[in-house]
Every structure is written in structure tokens, then in C-alpha cells.
Amino acid sequence: MADLSSDPPPPDAEPVSTQTDSIDADATGLDSPLDLDERERTLDRGVVTLWRLQAAAGWAVAGLVTATIGAMLATSARWLPAVVMAAVAATVIVIVPPWRFRRWRWRVTNQALELRYGIVVHRHIAVPYFRIQQIDVTRRPLERLAGLSALEVTTASASGTVRLPGLDERLAPALRTTLIERARAATAAFDGDGRDAV
């Protein structure tokens, strides 16, 4: 896997929505593989709401603790910690998720699943198919609420598990099937020594 901070995806690139690749369950079934080209794709836009909900849940606890500490202070500025916390929380909840969404790209190439993301640190991760050991579709409570799923790809490398979030719940099973088929074909093309050497 690689971290290519010098090669981030262009911020003004035309997004390719995963909605265009959503599958017709009646025609193909939820576990039918997808015929994807190598274009970079964005996450489902619902992930912005998901990230906001996750951030709000985390900051609510921090805000409660800060407000309690501020109330215990015996100074005229006891409200200051709560105000600062509220300003930071509002920034993280309102501004960061859309920015984070614009930086996320993924694509399925002939050789690997590639992910590009990151606001401050830009990451470019390539997961070669022959390194894939397991692929799970996960739906945490807030993801279910937003109608989203994630793929968790376990690899035979030090990186362990790679997570592709923000997928439409209808897309994730078909994408999993596609990756499993490509991983099976790639594994068959390598003998044991070849897999260990890369």
C-alpha cells in the first residue's frame, strides 16, 4: 500500500457518483458483479449526513464535560470554555464533512482497489487483488439510518483492514462480489512464492 501525499486527486474533478452504478435488483440480483470501468468514483452523498451525525455524537459528550467544568469555575469567564467548544464543534460538524467528501475517491482497476482521501494528509491506497483475504459488508447503526454500507477489505499485509465507507446499501453487495471474483482470478495467477514476494 502506498501513501502518495504529493499526488492528491484534483479538487475540481468532475465527480462520478456511485448512483450511476446502482444496480437493478430485479434484473441482476444484489450479489451480481458489477461491470465497472476504471474511472474514479465518489462516495454516496448521504455520507456527509452520516459523518455529521457521528461528529455530533462525539462532540455532544465533550461539550457536556466542558460545560460541567465551566460551571464549576468560580470566575466570570466560566462560560468561555463552553463557547470555545461550541465554535470548534460547529466547525467540525458543519464544515469538515463536505470537505472530507470532496477529497474521497475510489476506483476498481484491473489490478487493485484504489482509495484516495484525506484533508490534511492525502492518502492513496492500492489494495492488490491477490492480497485480499476477506471482504465484509458492514452496516453500523448510523449507517443503517442513512441507508449506507461500507466494505471492509482484509489484506495479507501489515496494513490489515482497509475500509471503503459511504456506499449505497444496494451497491455494496455487488461491489463485494466483483472484488471477490477479481481476487480469486488474481490469486490463481500467482503461485505461493509470487504472492509472498510482493
mmCIF file of C-alpha atoms in Angstrom, residues 58-75 77-87 89:
data_model
loop_
_atom_site.group_PDB
_atom_site.id
_atom_site.type_symbol
_atom_site.label_atom_id
_atom_site.label_comp_id
_atom_site.label_asym_id
_atom_site.label_seq_id
_atom_site.Cartn_x
_atom_site.Cartn_y
_atom_site.Cartn_z
ATOM 1 C CA GLY A 58 -18.835 12.662 19.776
ATOM 2 C CA TRP A 59 -18.890 16.400 20.408
ATOM 3 C CA ALA A 60 -22.053 16.196 22.493
ATOM 4 C CA VAL A 61 -20.183 14.205 25.130
ATOM 5 C CA ALA A 62 -17.177 16.556 25.008
ATOM 6 C CA GLY A 63 -19.487 19.566 25.207
ATOM 7 C CA LEU A 64 -21.267 18.199 28.263
ATOM 8 C CA VAL A 65 -17.958 17.659 30.061
ATOM 9 C CA THR A 66 -16.720 21.130 29.103
ATOM 10 C CA ALA A 67 -19.945 22.811 30.217
ATOM 11 C CA THR A 68 -19.768 20.987 33.557
ATOM 12 C CA ILE A 69 -16.179 22.083 34.135
ATOM 13 C CA GLY A 70 -17.037 25.644 33.136
ATOM 14 C CA ALA A 71 -19.961 25.736 35.564
ATOM 15 C CA MET A 72 -17.640 24.697 38.382
ATOM 16 C CA LEU A 73 -15.220 27.551 37.747
ATOM 17 C CA ALA A 74 -15.581 30.426 40.190
ATOM 18 C CA THR A 75 -14.743 33.137 37.673
ATOM 19 C CA ALA A 77 -15.301 33.709 32.402
ATOM 20 C CA ARG A 78 -16.738 30.309 33.265
ATOM 21 C CA TRP A 79 -18.806 30.385 30.085
ATOM 22 C CA LEU A 80 -15.674 30.755 27.912
ATOM 23 C CA PRO A 81 -14.788 27.012 27.653
ATOM 24 C CA ALA A 82 -18.316 26.185 26.510
ATOM 25 C CA VAL A 83 -18.265 28.946 23.863
ATOM 26 C CA VAL A 84 -14.888 27.812 22.505
ATOM 27 C CA MET A 85 -16.040 24.183 22.476
ATOM 28 C CA ALA A 86 -19.260 25.113 20.664
ATOM 29 C CA ALA A 87 -17.325 27.026 17.989
ATOM 30 C CA ALA A 89 -17.770 21.619 17.335
#
